[in-house]
Amino acid sequence: MERLAFIGLGIMGRGMVHNLLKAGYPVTVWNRTASRMDEFTALGARAATSPADAAAHADLVMCCVSDTPDVERVLLGEDGAVHGAQAGMLFIDLSTISPKATRQMAATLRAHGIGLLDAPVSGGSEGAERGTLSIMVGGEADDFARAEPVLRAIGKTITHVGASGSGQSTKLVNQILCVANMLAAGEALLLAQASGLDLGKTLQAVGGGAGGSWMLVNRGAQVIRRDFRPGFTIDLQQKDLRLVLEAAEDLGLPLSLTATIHGFYSVLQRQGLGHEGNHALVKALENLSGITIGGGHA
Ligand code: NAP
């Protein structure tokens, strides 16, 4: 069995590491805020002192951190994983970051005999906990074949979509669908509220129909309960939409719906709501309409 290192024990990393340990893999963990490693050492994981130390005890290094500079820091920085790595090692980046930067990092690592797969995930914190993530993988076919059994421990739909960077590009496609579905769910619930419908029954009636979506069923239910705790924060969602809009600009594409939603989230960030879940997008619609979903007129 491959020895694993896992860097980044945030909302997503935590669930993934639990499932890797459950599957029986020996795991070394590292997290910037060291106290987050305690729950895993209690389960038999080894705590590393740096990403380099984590890599020195592993055959395969996985990371799930916030943004492009954070991945660059934990893989290539001063005490980054590359400094503990042997030739033949494979890195799997589960974060959502820039496809362009991913291709550059893959080329840098290849010069050291190290492989890099971009393997961003979708399925929310629930998917990470349950091991049912969708994982979109870019990189070399033989690296994918090596990583697949490990990815099976954390995901359900695992697709090798193409060369380095394609996993990240596919994830950006996914992010347009997520925010567009959330906007649609918000508008739909707003109409339901204004029409005096029972919101729980409305969700039950339409959730499994042709207009249903993961965002409606999971996050719509949270909206009705006025529960805006994050599975995925607005701040990270905005990072993804920035990546989508940068890619669109490079390709000369008018992604007007995404640009509108990015604008709504910017307003919410300015109101100090960046730490709330991305379903708080409905608050932008509530501000415009003066109606609170699940709470009557504002
Ligand atoms: P999170 O809960 O905010 O966790 C972020 C993790 O990254 C933490 O472990 C944090 O360490 C670490 N980190 C950030 N900057 C770092 C740096 N410069 N050096 C070292 N460690 C750093 O975020 P998350 O929701 O787990 O998301 C992680 C990644 O998964 C993001 O790329 C996100 O877009 C993607 N993703 C998230 C979801 C979701 O539903 N949440 C779904 C799909 C994909 P500390 O503990 O020290 O802060």
CSV table of C-alpha atoms and ligand atoms in Angstrom, one decimal:
chain,number,residue,atom,x,y,z
A,1,MET,CA,0.0,0.0,0.0
A,2,GLU,CA,1.3,3.5,-0.9
A,3,ARG,CA,2.4,5.7,2.0
A,4,LEU,CA,0.4,8.9,1.8
A,5,ALA,CA,1.1,12.5,3.0
A,6,PHE,CA,-1.8,14.9,3.2
A,7,ILE,CA,-1.3,18.7,3.4
A,8,GLY,CA,-4.3,21.0,4.3
A,9,LEU,CA,-6.8,19.8,6.9
A,10,GLY,CA,-9.6,22.4,6.2
A,11,ILE,CA,-13.3,21.7,5.6
A,12,MET,CA,-12.5,19.4,2.6
A,13,GLY,CA,-9.1,17.9,3.7
A,14,ARG,CA,-10.5,16.7,7.0
A,15,GLY,CA,-13.2,14.5,5.4
A,16,MET,CA,-10.8,13.2,2.9
A,17,VAL,CA,-8.2,12.2,5.5
A,18,HIS,CA,-10.8,10.4,7.6
A,19,ASN,CA,-11.7,8.3,4.5
A,20,LEU,CA,-8.1,7.6,3.6
A,21,LEU,CA,-7.4,6.3,7.2
A,22,LYS,CA,-10.6,4.3,7.1
A,23,ALA,CA,-9.4,2.7,3.9
A,24,GLY,CA,-6.3,1.6,5.8
A,25,TYR,CA,-3.7,3.9,4.2
A,26,PRO,CA,-0.7,5.0,6.4
A,27,VAL,CA,-1.1,8.8,6.4
A,28,THR,CA,1.3,11.6,7.5
A,29,VAL,CA,-0.5,14.9,7.9
A,30,TRP,CA,0.6,18.5,7.9
A,31,ASN,CA,-1.5,21.6,8.5
A,32,ARG,CA,-0.3,25.2,8.9
A,33,THR,CA,-2.4,25.6,12.0
A,34,ALA,CA,-0.9,22.6,13.9
A,35,SER,CA,-3.7,22.0,16.3
A,36,ARG,CA,-5.9,20.7,13.4
A,37,MET,CA,-3.6,17.7,13.2
A,38,ASP,CA,-4.6,16.4,16.7
A,39,GLU,CA,-7.8,14.6,15.7
A,40,PHE,CA,-5.8,12.6,13.1
A,41,THR,CA,-2.8,11.7,15.3
A,42,ALA,CA,-5.5,10.4,17.7
A,43,LEU,CA,-6.6,8.1,14.9
A,44,GLY,CA,-3.0,6.8,14.1
A,45,ALA,CA,-1.8,9.4,11.6
A,46,ARG,CA,1.7,10.8,11.9
A,47,ALA,CA,2.0,14.6,12.3
A,48,ALA,CA,4.8,16.2,10.2
A,49,THR,CA,6.7,19.3,11.1
A,50,SER,CA,6.6,20.8,7.5
A,51,PRO,CA,5.4,19.8,4.0
A,52,ALA,CA,9.0,18.7,3.3
A,53,ASP,CA,8.9,16.4,6.4
A,54,ALA,CA,5.5,15.1,5.3
A,55,ALA,CA,6.8,14.2,1.8
A,56,ALA,CA,10.0,12.6,3.2
A,57,HIS,CA,7.7,9.9,4.8
A,58,ALA,CA,5.5,9.3,1.8
A,59,ASP,CA,5.3,7.8,-1.7
A,60,LEU,CA,2.4,10.0,-2.7
A,61,VAL,CA,1.7,13.5,-1.5
A,62,MET,CA,-1.9,15.0,-1.6
A,63,CYS,CA,-2.8,18.6,-0.8
A,64,CYS,CA,-6.0,20.5,-0.5
A,65,VAL,CA,-5.3,24.2,0.4
A,66,SER,CA,-7.1,27.4,-0.6
A,67,ASP,CA,-5.6,29.1,-3.7
A,68,THR,CA,-2.8,29.0,-6.3
A,69,PRO,CA,-0.1,30.8,-4.2
A,70,ASP,CA,-0.9,28.4,-1.3
A,71,VAL,CA,-0.4,25.3,-3.4
A,72,GLU,CA,2.9,26.8,-4.7
A,73,ARG,CA,3.9,27.5,-1.2
A,74,VAL,CA,3.3,24.0,0.2
A,75,LEU,CA,4.7,22.2,-2.8
A,76,LEU,CA,7.6,24.4,-4.0
A,77,GLY,CA,8.2,26.9,-1.1
A,78,GLU,CA,11.1,27.0,1.3
A,79,ASP,CA,10.0,24.0,3.3
A,80,GLY,CA,7.7,22.8,0.6
A,81,ALA,CA,7.0,19.1,-0.2
A,82,VAL,CA,9.4,19.1,-3.1
A,83,HIS,CA,12.4,19.4,-0.7
A,84,GLY,CA,11.5,16.1,1.0
A,85,ALA,CA,10.5,14.3,-2.2
A,86,GLN,CA,12.4,11.5,-4.0
A,87,ALA,CA,12.3,11.0,-7.8
A,88,GLY,CA,9.3,8.9,-8.7
A,89,MET,CA,7.1,10.6,-6.2
A,90,LEU,CA,3.6,11.7,-7.3
A,91,PHE,CA,1.8,14.9,-6.1
A,92,ILE,CA,-2.0,15.0,-6.3
A,93,ASP,CA,-3.4,18.5,-5.9
A,94,LEU,CA,-7.0,18.4,-4.8
A,95,SER,CA,-7.4,22.2,-4.4
A,96,THR,CA,-9.1,24.4,-7.0
A,97,ILE,CA,-6.5,26.6,-8.6
A,98,SER,CA,-5.3,28.2,-11.9
A,99,PRO,CA,-5.0,25.7,-14.8
A,100,LYS,CA,-2.1,27.8,-16.2
A,101,ALA,CA,-0.2,27.8,-12.9
A,102,THR,CA,-0.8,24.0,-12.7
A,103,ARG,CA,0.8,23.4,-16.0
A,104,GLN,CA,3.8,25.5,-15.0
A,105,MET,CA,4.2,23.6,-11.7
A,106,ALA,CA,3.8,20.2,-13.5
A,107,ALA,CA,6.7,21.2,-15.8
A,108,THR,CA,8.9,22.3,-12.9
A,109,LEU,CA,8.3,19.1,-11.0
A,110,ARG,CA,8.8,16.9,-14.0
A,111,ALA,CA,12.3,18.3,-14.3
A,112,HIS,CA,12.9,16.8,-10.8
A,113,GLY,CA,11.4,13.4,-11.8
A,114,ILE,CA,8.2,14.1,-9.8
A,115,GLY,CA,4.7,13.8,-11.3
A,116,LEU,CA,1.8,16.2,-10.6
A,117,LEU,CA,-1.9,15.4,-11.1
A,118,ASP,CA,-4.4,18.2,-10.8
A,119,ALA,CA,-7.4,16.6,-9.2
A,120,PRO,CA,-9.9,19.2,-8.1
A,121,VAL,CA,-13.1,17.9,-6.5
A,122,SER,CA,-16.8,18.6,-6.3
A,123,GLY,CA,-19.5,17.4,-3.9
A,124,GLY,CA,-19.1,19.8,-1.0
A,125,SER,CA,-18.2,19.1,2.6
A,126,GLU,CA,-20.8,16.4,2.5
A,127,GLY,CA,-19.1,14.6,-0.4
A,128,ALA,CA,-15.7,14.9,1.4
A,129,GLU,CA,-17.2,13.3,4.6
A,130,ARG,CA,-19.0,10.5,2.8
A,131,GLY,CA,-16.3,9.7,0.3
A,132,THR,CA,-18.6,10.5,-2.6
A,133,LEU,CA,-16.7,13.3,-4.3
A,134,SER,CA,-16.5,13.8,-8.1
A,135,ILE,CA,-12.9,14.2,-9.0
A,136,MET,CA,-11.7,15.6,-12.3
A,137,VAL,CA,-8.1,14.7,-13.0
A,138,GLY,CA,-5.6,16.2,-15.4
A,139,GLY,CA,-2.1,14.8,-16.0
A,140,GLU,CA,-0.2,11.7,-17.4
A,141,ALA,CA,-2.2,8.5,-17.9
A,142,ASP,CA,0.3,6.4,-15.9
A,143,ASP,CA,0.2,8.8,-13.0
A,144,PHE,CA,-3.6,8.6,-13.1
A,145,ALA,CA,-3.5,4.8,-13.0
A,146,ARG,CA,-1.3,4.9,-10.0
A,147,ALA,CA,-3.5,7.5,-8.2
A,148,GLU,CA,-6.8,6.0,-9.0
A,149,PRO,CA,-7.1,3.4,-6.1
A,150,VAL,CA,-6.3,6.2,-3.6
A,151,LEU,CA,-8.8,8.5,-5.2
A,152,ARG,CA,-11.4,5.7,-5.0
A,153,ALA,CA,-11.1,6.0,-1.2
A,154,ILE,CA,-12.3,9.6,-1.2
A,155,GLY,CA,-14.5,9.8,-4.4
A,156,LYS,CA,-17.1,8.1,-6.4
A,157,THR,CA,-16.9,9.6,-9.9
A,158,ILE,CA,-13.3,9.8,-10.9
A,159,THR,CA,-12.6,10.9,-14.4
A,160,HIS,CA,-9.2,11.4,-16.2
A,161,VAL,CA,-10.2,14.3,-18.4
A,162,GLY,CA,-6.9,15.0,-20.2
A,163,ALA,CA,-3.4,16.5,-19.9
A,164,SER,CA,-2.1,18.6,-17.1
A,165,GLY,CA,-4.4,21.5,-16.2
A,166,SER,CA,-7.5,19.9,-17.7
A,167,GLY,CA,-8.8,18.8,-14.3
A,168,GLN,CA,-8.7,22.5,-13.2
A,169,SER,CA,-10.3,23.7,-16.4
A,170,THR,CA,-13.1,21.1,-15.9
A,171,LYS,CA,-13.6,22.3,-12.3
A,172,LEU,CA,-14.1,25.8,-13.6
A,173,VAL,CA,-16.8,24.5,-15.9
A,174,ASN,CA,-18.3,22.9,-12.8
A,175,GLN,CA,-18.2,26.1,-10.8
A,176,ILE,CA,-20.3,28.0,-13.4
A,177,LEU,CA,-22.9,25.3,-13.0
A,178,CYS,CA,-22.8,25.5,-9.2
A,179,VAL,CA,-23.3,29.2,-8.9
A,180,ALA,CA,-25.9,29.4,-11.8
A,181,ASN,CA,-27.9,26.6,-10.0
A,182,MET,CA,-27.6,28.5,-6.7
A,183,LEU,CA,-28.8,31.7,-8.3
A,184,ALA,CA,-31.7,29.8,-9.9
A,185,ALA,CA,-32.5,28.2,-6.5
A,186,GLY,CA,-32.5,31.6,-4.9
A,187,GLU,CA,-34.9,33.2,-7.4
A,188,ALA,CA,-37.2,30.1,-7.2
A,189,LEU,CA,-37.3,30.3,-3.4
A,190,LEU,CA,-37.9,34.0,-3.5
A,191,LEU,CA,-41.0,33.5,-5.8
A,192,ALA,CA,-42.2,30.7,-3.6
A,193,GLN,CA,-41.8,33.0,-0.5
A,194,ALA,CA,-43.6,35.9,-2.2
A,195,SER,CA,-46.4,33.6,-3.3
A,196,GLY,CA,-47.0,32.4,0.2
A,197,LEU,CA,-46.1,28.8,-0.5
A,198,ASP,CA,-44.9,26.3,2.1
A,199,LEU,CA,-41.2,26.3,1.3
A,200,GLY,CA,-40.5,22.8,2.7
A,201,LYS,CA,-43.3,21.3,0.6
A,202,THR,CA,-42.1,23.3,-2.5
A,203,LEU,CA,-38.6,21.9,-2.1
A,204,GLN,CA,-40.0,18.4,-1.8
A,205,ALA,CA,-42.3,18.9,-4.8
A,206,VAL,CA,-39.6,20.3,-7.2
A,207,GLY,CA,-36.3,18.9,-5.9
A,208,GLY,CA,-36.6,15.6,-7.7
A,209,GLY,CA,-38.0,17.0,-10.9
A,210,ALA,CA,-36.3,18.3,-14.1
A,211,GLY,CA,-35.6,21.6,-12.4
A,212,GLY,CA,-33.9,20.0,-9.3
A,213,SER,CA,-30.2,20.4,-8.6
A,214,TRP,CA,-27.7,19.5,-5.8
A,215,MET,CA,-27.6,23.2,-4.9
A,216,LEU,CA,-31.4,23.4,-4.6
A,217,VAL,CA,-31.8,20.2,-2.5
A,218,ASN,CA,-28.8,20.7,-0.2
A,219,ARG,CA,-28.2,24.4,0.0
A,220,GLY,CA,-31.9,25.5,-0.6
A,221,ALA,CA,-32.9,23.5,2.5
A,222,GLN,CA,-30.2,25.4,4.5
A,223,VAL,CA,-31.5,28.7,3.2
A,224,ILE,CA,-35.0,27.9,4.3
A,225,ARG,CA,-33.6,27.1,7.8
A,226,ARG,CA,-31.6,30.4,7.6
A,227,ASP,CA,-28.5,28.3,8.2
A,228,PHE,CA,-25.6,30.1,6.4
A,229,ARG,CA,-22.8,28.1,7.9
A,230,PRO,CA,-20.3,27.4,5.2
A,231,GLY,CA,-19.8,24.1,3.4
A,232,PHE,CA,-17.9,26.4,0.9
A,233,THR,CA,-17.3,30.0,1.8
A,234,ILE,CA,-18.2,33.0,-0.3
A,235,ASP,CA,-14.5,34.0,-0.2
A,236,LEU,CA,-13.4,30.7,-1.8
A,237,GLN,CA,-16.3,30.8,-4.2
A,238,GLN,CA,-15.1,34.2,-5.4
A,239,LYS,CA,-11.6,32.9,-5.9
A,240,ASP,CA,-13.1,30.3,-8.2
A,241,LEU,CA,-15.2,32.8,-10.1
A,242,ARG,CA,-12.1,35.0,-10.5
A,243,LEU,CA,-10.4,31.9,-12.1
A,244,VAL,CA,-13.4,31.3,-14.4
A,245,LEU,CA,-13.5,35.0,-15.5
A,246,GLU,CA,-9.7,35.0,-16.1
A,247,ALA,CA,-10.0,31.9,-18.3
A,248,ALA,CA,-12.9,33.5,-20.1
A,249,GLU,CA,-10.9,36.7,-20.8
A,250,ASP,CA,-7.9,34.6,-22.1
A,251,LEU,CA,-10.3,32.8,-24.4
A,252,GLY,CA,-12.3,35.9,-25.4
A,253,LEU,CA,-15.6,34.5,-24.0
A,254,PRO,CA,-18.5,36.6,-22.7
A,255,LEU,CA,-19.6,34.7,-19.6
A,256,SER,CA,-22.2,37.2,-18.6
A,257,LEU,CA,-24.2,35.1,-16.0
A,258,THR,CA,-20.9,34.3,-14.2
A,259,ALA,CA,-19.9,37.9,-14.2
A,260,THR,CA,-23.3,39.0,-12.8
A,261,ILE,CA,-23.0,36.4,-9.9
A,262,HIS,CA,-19.4,37.5,-9.2
A,263,GLY,CA,-20.8,41.0,-8.8
A,264,PHE,CA,-23.5,39.8,-6.4
A,265,TYR,CA,-20.9,38.0,-4.3
A,266,SER,CA,-18.6,41.1,-4.3
A,267,VAL,CA,-21.5,43.1,-2.7
A,268,LEU,CA,-21.9,40.4,0.0
A,269,GLN,CA,-18.1,40.4,0.7
A,270,ARG,CA,-18.3,44.2,1.1
A,271,GLN,CA,-21.0,43.6,3.6
A,272,GLY,CA,-18.7,41.4,5.6
A,273,LEU,CA,-20.3,38.1,4.6
A,274,GLY,CA,-17.3,36.5,2.9
A,275,HIS,CA,-17.0,33.8,5.6
A,276,GLU,CA,-20.6,32.6,5.1
A,277,GLY,CA,-21.6,29.7,2.8
A,278,ASN,CA,-21.9,30.3,-0.9
A,279,HIS,CA,-25.7,29.8,-0.6
A,280,ALA,CA,-25.8,33.2,1.1
A,281,LEU,CA,-26.0,34.4,-2.6
A,282,VAL,CA,-29.7,34.5,-1.8
A,283,LYS,CA,-29.1,37.5,0.5
A,284,ALA,CA,-28.2,39.6,-2.6
A,285,LEU,CA,-31.6,38.8,-4.1
A,286,GLU,CA,-33.3,39.5,-0.7
A,287,ASN,CA,-31.6,42.9,-0.6
A,288,LEU,CA,-33.0,43.7,-4.0
A,289,SER,CA,-36.5,42.5,-3.3
A,290,GLY,CA,-37.0,43.4,0.3
A,291,ILE,CA,-38.2,39.8,0.9
A,292,THR,CA,-36.5,37.3,3.3
A,293,ILE,CA,-36.8,33.7,2.3
A,294,GLY,CA,-38.2,31.7,5.2
A,295,GLY,CA,-38.7,34.9,7.2
A,296,GLY,CA,-41.4,37.0,5.6
A,297,HIS,CA,-40.9,40.6,4.4
A,298,ALA,CA,-37.7,42.3,5.4
B,1,NAP,P1,-10.7,25.8,4.2
B,1,NAP,O1,-11.6,25.1,5.1
B,1,NAP,O2,-10.6,27.3,4.3
B,1,NAP,O3,-9.2,25.2,4.4
B,1,NAP,C1,-8.1,25.7,3.7
B,1,NAP,C2,-6.9,24.9,4.1
B,1,NAP,O4,-5.8,25.4,3.4
B,1,NAP,C3,-6.5,24.9,5.6
B,1,NAP,O5,-6.0,23.7,6.0
B,1,NAP,C4,-5.5,26.0,5.6
B,1,NAP,O6,-4.6,26.0,6.7
B,1,NAP,C5,-4.7,25.7,4.3
B,1,NAP,N1,-4.0,26.9,3.8
B,1,NAP,C6,-4.5,28.0,3.2
B,1,NAP,N2,-3.4,28.8,2.9
B,1,NAP,C7,-2.3,28.1,3.2
B,1,NAP,C8,-0.9,28.5,3.1
B,1,NAP,N3,-0.5,29.6,2.5
B,1,NAP,N4,0.0,27.6,3.6
B,1,NAP,C9,-0.4,26.4,4.1
B,1,NAP,N5,-1.7,26.1,4.3
B,1,NAP,C10,-2.6,26.9,3.8
B,1,NAP,O7,-11.0,25.5,2.7
B,1,NAP,P2,-11.8,24.2,2.0
B,1,NAP,O8,-13.2,24.5,1.9
B,1,NAP,O9,-11.3,23.0,2.7
B,1,NAP,O10,-11.2,24.3,0.5
B,1,NAP,C11,-9.9,23.8,0.2
B,1,NAP,C12,-9.8,23.8,-1.3
B,1,NAP,O11,-10.8,22.9,-1.8
B,1,NAP,C13,-10.0,25.1,-2.0
B,1,NAP,O12,-9.2,25.2,-3.2
B,1,NAP,C14,-11.5,25.0,-2.4
B,1,NAP,O13,-11.8,25.9,-3.5
B,1,NAP,C15,-11.6,23.6,-2.8
B,1,NAP,N6,-13.0,23.0,-2.7
B,1,NAP,C16,-13.8,23.3,-1.6
B,1,NAP,C17,-15.1,22.8,-1.5
B,1,NAP,C18,-16.0,23.0,-0.4
B,1,NAP,O14,-17.2,22.7,-0.5
B,1,NAP,N7,-15.6,23.5,0.8
B,1,NAP,C19,-15.5,21.9,-2.6
B,1,NAP,C20,-14.7,21.7,-3.6
B,1,NAP,C21,-13.4,22.2,-3.7
B,1,NAP,P3,-5.1,26.6,8.2
B,1,NAP,O15,-5.9,25.5,8.9
B,1,NAP,O16,-3.8,26.9,8.8
B,1,NAP,O17,-5.9,27.8,7.9
